[in-house]
Amino acid sequence: MTTRILPLLQTPLKATWNVAGKLTDTSYWPAFNDGKKAVVLLIPGNPGLVDYYTTFCEVIHEALSHSSLSLDIIAVSHLGHSGKPLNTTKQLFTLQEQIQHKIECFDIIRKQYGPETKVILIGHSVGSFICTEVLKARPNHNIVRLIALFPTLQHIAKTPNGVALSPIFPVIPRTIVSWSASLLSWIHPTVRRTIVSYITKQPDPSLSVTSDQLLQRNVVNNALFMAGQEMASIKELDYDFYHAHVKKFIIYFSPQDSWAPKDHYDDMKSRFPNANITLCEENLPHAFVLGMKLYFNSVLLPNSNTIF
């Protein structure tokens, strides 16, 4: 992709990616310049609809237009979390299946770009945990950086939001919530949008994603099912793993985060004092992609030395 062609294209480029037989809603931002490329693979939180991350990736992409870095950005939805026609199955996907799916995404990227291509993983919330599992599975495959944003890496069930929301994750309340949310999908889009806006206070483009894609029974059911799996699975931090790989990490916490609270930051900072672990001075919310004007790309891409 050359700099002459790229301005003619509207980003992101949208695709349905066949990943080991699983249709995956994908967004793609080609590099602005030629040269030896690296690839960013973004793994979302939960709900894992990739369109929630469009503005965020656009900020990074725009920052790269003024740099010498040649980075393609690929963002993928979680299985069962797409409100688009590809989501025709009623299957519920476990957390382990979501992890395996992201490993398969990584493997295809590595095959397509070549084993010498450097890969940067960016994860938000549980996406950060999934990124660590990809790195564990592929520790010697040129993953040069793992950027974990508001990461749920340990004892998620004991966090304030974990305690408050766990009652809706078992099958009966999850089914009731899923059906109730899906009732909104039968309302006229303008009315539904007004209701969602009033309840969530979300601006566009997040408002459109919530109103048009999230509020479908199978999507809500998958998101809640996955959340229940997170409560059961994400417990002790794997300190041996972090000791071996912490130099690859940029970890970003926020002091008022009820999913990744400050005591998680304190724990990791005390155990890895020399690691790149930051507490957000702007006190951004955990779900920052839903409504904030994104202005902290300097944390993610300060310079090529930090990334590589």
XYZ file of C-alpha atoms in Angstrom:
308
model
C 0.000 0.000 0.000
C 1.633 3.237 -1.085
C 1.145 6.745 0.248
C -0.334 7.724 -3.147
C -3.138 5.172 -2.895
C -3.927 5.259 0.826
C -5.483 8.766 0.919
C -8.035 7.598 -1.662
C -9.298 4.908 0.715
C -11.632 5.439 3.623
C -10.356 3.745 6.742
C -10.923 1.427 8.338
C -11.167 -1.134 5.586
C -13.831 -3.595 6.718
C -13.712 -7.316 6.081
C -15.164 -10.609 7.203
C -12.041 -12.647 7.892
C -12.220 -16.429 7.738
C -10.056 -17.505 10.670
C -9.783 -21.292 10.737
C -13.380 -21.551 9.545
C -14.689 -18.888 11.936
C -16.056 -15.725 10.327
C -14.517 -12.743 12.104
C -15.584 -9.096 11.858
C -12.323 -7.258 11.171
C -11.132 -3.669 10.689
C -7.892 -2.863 8.897
C -5.783 0.288 8.687
C -2.944 -0.042 6.127
C 0.393 1.609 6.816
C 0.906 5.085 5.423
C 4.310 4.314 4.006
C 6.183 1.471 2.416
C 9.182 -0.145 3.954
C 9.683 -2.927 6.419
C 6.324 -3.313 8.116
C 5.261 -4.225 11.586
C 1.703 -5.212 12.478
C -0.547 -4.162 15.342
C -3.148 -6.741 16.362
C -5.830 -5.183 18.569
C -7.898 -7.478 20.781
C -10.986 -5.850 22.330
C -12.497 -6.072 25.763
C -15.973 -7.382 26.502
C -18.305 -6.724 24.709
C -15.864 -7.410 21.910
C -17.413 -5.557 18.990
C -14.541 -4.207 16.934
C -16.439 -1.098 15.828
C -16.236 0.265 19.385
C -12.501 0.700 18.726
C -12.679 2.578 15.420
C -11.984 6.046 16.867
C -9.179 4.710 19.035
C -7.453 3.015 16.099
C -7.981 6.095 13.946
C -6.085 8.146 16.545
C -3.167 5.730 16.399
C -3.332 5.553 12.608
C -3.320 9.335 12.281
C -0.358 9.609 14.662
C 1.532 7.174 12.465
C 0.986 9.385 9.414
C 3.555 11.796 10.861
C 6.094 9.162 11.849
C 8.597 6.955 10.128
C 6.946 3.807 11.497
C 5.290 1.529 8.953
C 2.529 -0.210 10.891
C -0.548 -2.018 9.643
C -3.337 -2.119 12.237
C -5.702 -5.096 12.402
C -8.562 -5.191 14.921
C -10.793 -8.239 15.363
C -14.090 -8.879 17.094
C -14.639 -11.708 19.536
C -16.488 -14.753 18.258
C -20.243 -14.352 18.691
C -19.875 -10.631 19.437
C -20.700 -9.304 15.982
C -24.161 -7.879 15.400
C -23.669 -8.181 11.654
C -25.101 -10.886 9.367
C -22.045 -13.135 9.791
C -23.226 -13.839 13.324
C -25.792 -16.497 12.408
C -24.795 -19.175 14.902
C -26.425 -19.543 18.298
C -23.246 -21.047 19.733
C -21.755 -19.702 22.939
C -17.988 -19.335 22.869
C -15.879 -20.027 25.935
C -13.026 -17.788 27.021
C -10.586 -20.500 25.948
C -12.179 -20.586 22.486
C -11.796 -16.816 22.266
C -8.122 -17.165 23.210
C -7.565 -19.915 20.637
C -9.274 -17.776 18.008
C -6.829 -14.901 18.671
C -3.871 -17.294 18.499
C -5.189 -18.394 15.101
C -5.512 -14.741 14.044
C -1.892 -14.205 15.054
C -0.753 -17.318 13.184
C -2.432 -16.152 9.972
C -0.862 -12.696 10.303
C 2.554 -14.245 10.833
C 2.106 -16.506 7.805
C 0.847 -13.647 5.637
C 3.494 -11.091 6.610
C 6.392 -13.467 7.186
C 8.110 -14.654 10.368
C 10.527 -11.716 10.406
C 7.669 -9.202 10.793
C 7.415 -7.643 14.222
C 4.008 -7.842 15.904
C 2.608 -5.508 18.555
C -0.354 -6.772 20.566
C -2.765 -4.210 22.008
C -5.407 -5.451 24.415
C -8.130 -3.621 26.297
C -9.594 -5.038 29.522
C -9.936 -8.814 29.072
C -8.311 -8.331 25.681
C -5.104 -7.680 27.629
C -5.431 -11.062 29.325
C -6.045 -12.696 25.942
C -2.937 -10.962 24.583
C -0.865 -12.485 27.387
C -2.204 -15.913 26.442
C -1.211 -15.331 22.813
C 2.297 -14.394 23.976
C 2.437 -17.490 26.187
C 1.456 -19.663 23.223
C 3.870 -17.947 20.827
C 6.762 -16.687 22.991
C 9.375 -16.892 20.236
C 7.370 -15.543 17.321
C 8.558 -11.932 17.168
C 5.923 -10.368 19.424
C 7.979 -7.320 20.348
C 5.485 -5.384 22.474
C 2.291 -6.041 24.419
C 0.286 -2.931 25.326
C -2.280 -3.677 28.039
C -4.906 -0.959 28.558
C -6.983 -1.036 31.763
C -6.120 -4.729 31.964
C -8.101 -7.395 33.801
C -5.174 -9.694 34.531
C -5.991 -11.129 37.961
C -8.856 -11.888 40.370
C -11.496 -10.202 38.244
C -14.341 -11.739 40.269
C -13.091 -9.890 43.369
C -13.070 -6.456 41.742
C -15.917 -4.032 42.557
C -17.596 -4.585 39.187
C -16.968 -8.314 39.343
C -18.751 -8.537 42.686
C -21.624 -6.290 41.576
C -22.289 -7.906 38.207
C -21.558 -11.590 38.833
C -25.225 -12.352 39.708
C -26.302 -11.750 36.086
C -23.782 -14.155 34.544
C -25.402 -17.548 35.405
C -27.640 -19.040 32.744
C -31.096 -17.968 34.002
C -30.407 -14.262 34.663
C -28.161 -14.144 31.585
C -30.997 -15.469 29.429
C -33.469 -12.974 30.881
C -31.103 -10.061 30.296
C -30.321 -11.245 26.750
C -33.969 -11.552 25.774
C -34.822 -8.233 27.414
C -32.042 -6.436 25.557
C -33.046 -8.038 22.276
C -36.566 -6.641 22.614
C -35.085 -3.244 21.871
C -33.942 -4.535 18.473
C -37.612 -4.707 17.432
C -38.155 -1.016 18.108
C -37.848 1.493 15.282
C -34.148 2.436 14.955
C -34.708 6.130 15.691
C -36.685 5.374 18.852
C -34.197 2.683 19.914
C -31.320 5.069 19.405
C -33.056 7.707 21.545
C -33.638 5.195 24.341
C -30.045 3.927 24.241
C -28.696 7.476 24.197
C -30.797 8.411 27.226
C -29.687 5.342 29.200
C -26.006 5.185 28.267
C -25.169 8.855 27.466
C -22.910 7.523 24.723
C -22.051 9.753 21.764
C -21.496 8.487 18.254
C -19.936 6.333 16.955
C -20.304 4.200 20.110
C -24.009 4.967 20.323
C -24.596 3.495 16.862
C -22.608 0.354 17.730
C -24.605 -0.204 20.919
C -27.951 0.563 19.319
C -27.464 -1.303 16.056
C -25.084 -4.163 16.891
C -24.871 -4.936 20.599
C -28.570 -5.206 21.404
C -29.130 -8.607 19.844
C -29.904 -11.642 21.942
C -26.984 -13.794 20.810
C -24.473 -10.967 21.137
C -25.593 -10.053 24.660
C -25.748 -13.720 25.646
C -22.203 -14.320 24.376
C -20.881 -11.214 26.138
C -22.420 -12.231 29.468
C -21.381 -15.873 29.061
C -17.809 -14.787 28.349
C -17.890 -12.486 31.382
C -18.910 -15.415 33.577
C -15.997 -17.402 32.159
C -13.666 -14.519 32.991
C -14.854 -14.520 36.612
C -14.077 -18.217 36.907
C -10.790 -18.266 34.987
C -8.853 -15.058 35.629
C -7.424 -15.489 39.102
C -3.786 -15.614 40.190
C -1.307 -13.563 38.199
C 1.295 -15.750 36.515
C 4.328 -14.051 38.052
C 6.833 -16.391 36.410
C 5.472 -15.455 32.999
C 5.710 -11.733 33.730
C 9.226 -12.038 35.115
C 10.233 -13.648 31.825
C 8.448 -11.187 29.512
C 7.729 -7.972 31.438
C 10.211 -5.975 29.312
C 7.805 -6.389 26.388
C 4.887 -4.851 28.300
C 3.394 -1.385 28.457
C 0.647 -1.602 31.095
C -1.784 1.252 31.679
C -4.063 1.430 34.740
C -6.513 4.094 35.905
C -7.022 4.926 39.605
C -10.834 4.735 39.631
C -11.169 1.618 37.460
C -13.642 -0.823 39.014
C -12.569 -3.684 36.730
C -8.801 -3.239 37.082
C -8.501 -1.375 40.383
C -5.527 0.509 41.725
C -4.494 -2.344 44.031
C -3.774 -4.368 40.870
C -1.486 -1.563 39.730
C 0.146 -1.434 43.183
C 0.723 -5.195 43.162
C 2.323 -5.253 39.727
C 4.356 -2.097 40.336
C 5.769 -3.501 43.586
C 6.694 -6.815 41.985
C 8.056 -5.280 38.769
C 9.344 -1.832 39.791
C 11.357 -1.324 36.622
C 8.569 -2.316 34.247
C 6.646 0.138 32.089
C 3.528 0.194 34.284
C 1.681 3.514 34.372
C -1.202 4.926 36.432
C -3.307 7.228 34.263
C -3.006 10.837 35.429
C -6.147 11.828 33.499
C -8.242 9.213 35.363
C -9.752 7.894 32.141
C -12.642 5.426 32.575
C -12.236 1.722 31.973
C -14.555 1.845 28.938
C -12.650 4.790 27.476
C -13.539 3.859 23.906
C -17.248 4.521 24.471
C -17.155 8.262 24.731
C -13.844 9.888 25.465
C -11.995 12.101 23.011
C -8.917 9.968 22.665
C -5.786 11.968 23.229
C -3.254 9.681 24.845
C -1.748 8.056 21.784
C 1.607 9.362 23.055
C 1.385 6.732 25.790
C 1.088 4.028 23.160
C 3.381 5.246 20.433
C 5.860 7.694 21.935
C 8.697 6.706 19.614
C 10.093 3.787 17.689
C 12.576 2.957 20.457
C 9.728 2.386 22.916
C 7.751 0.227 20.505
C 10.651 -1.847 19.232
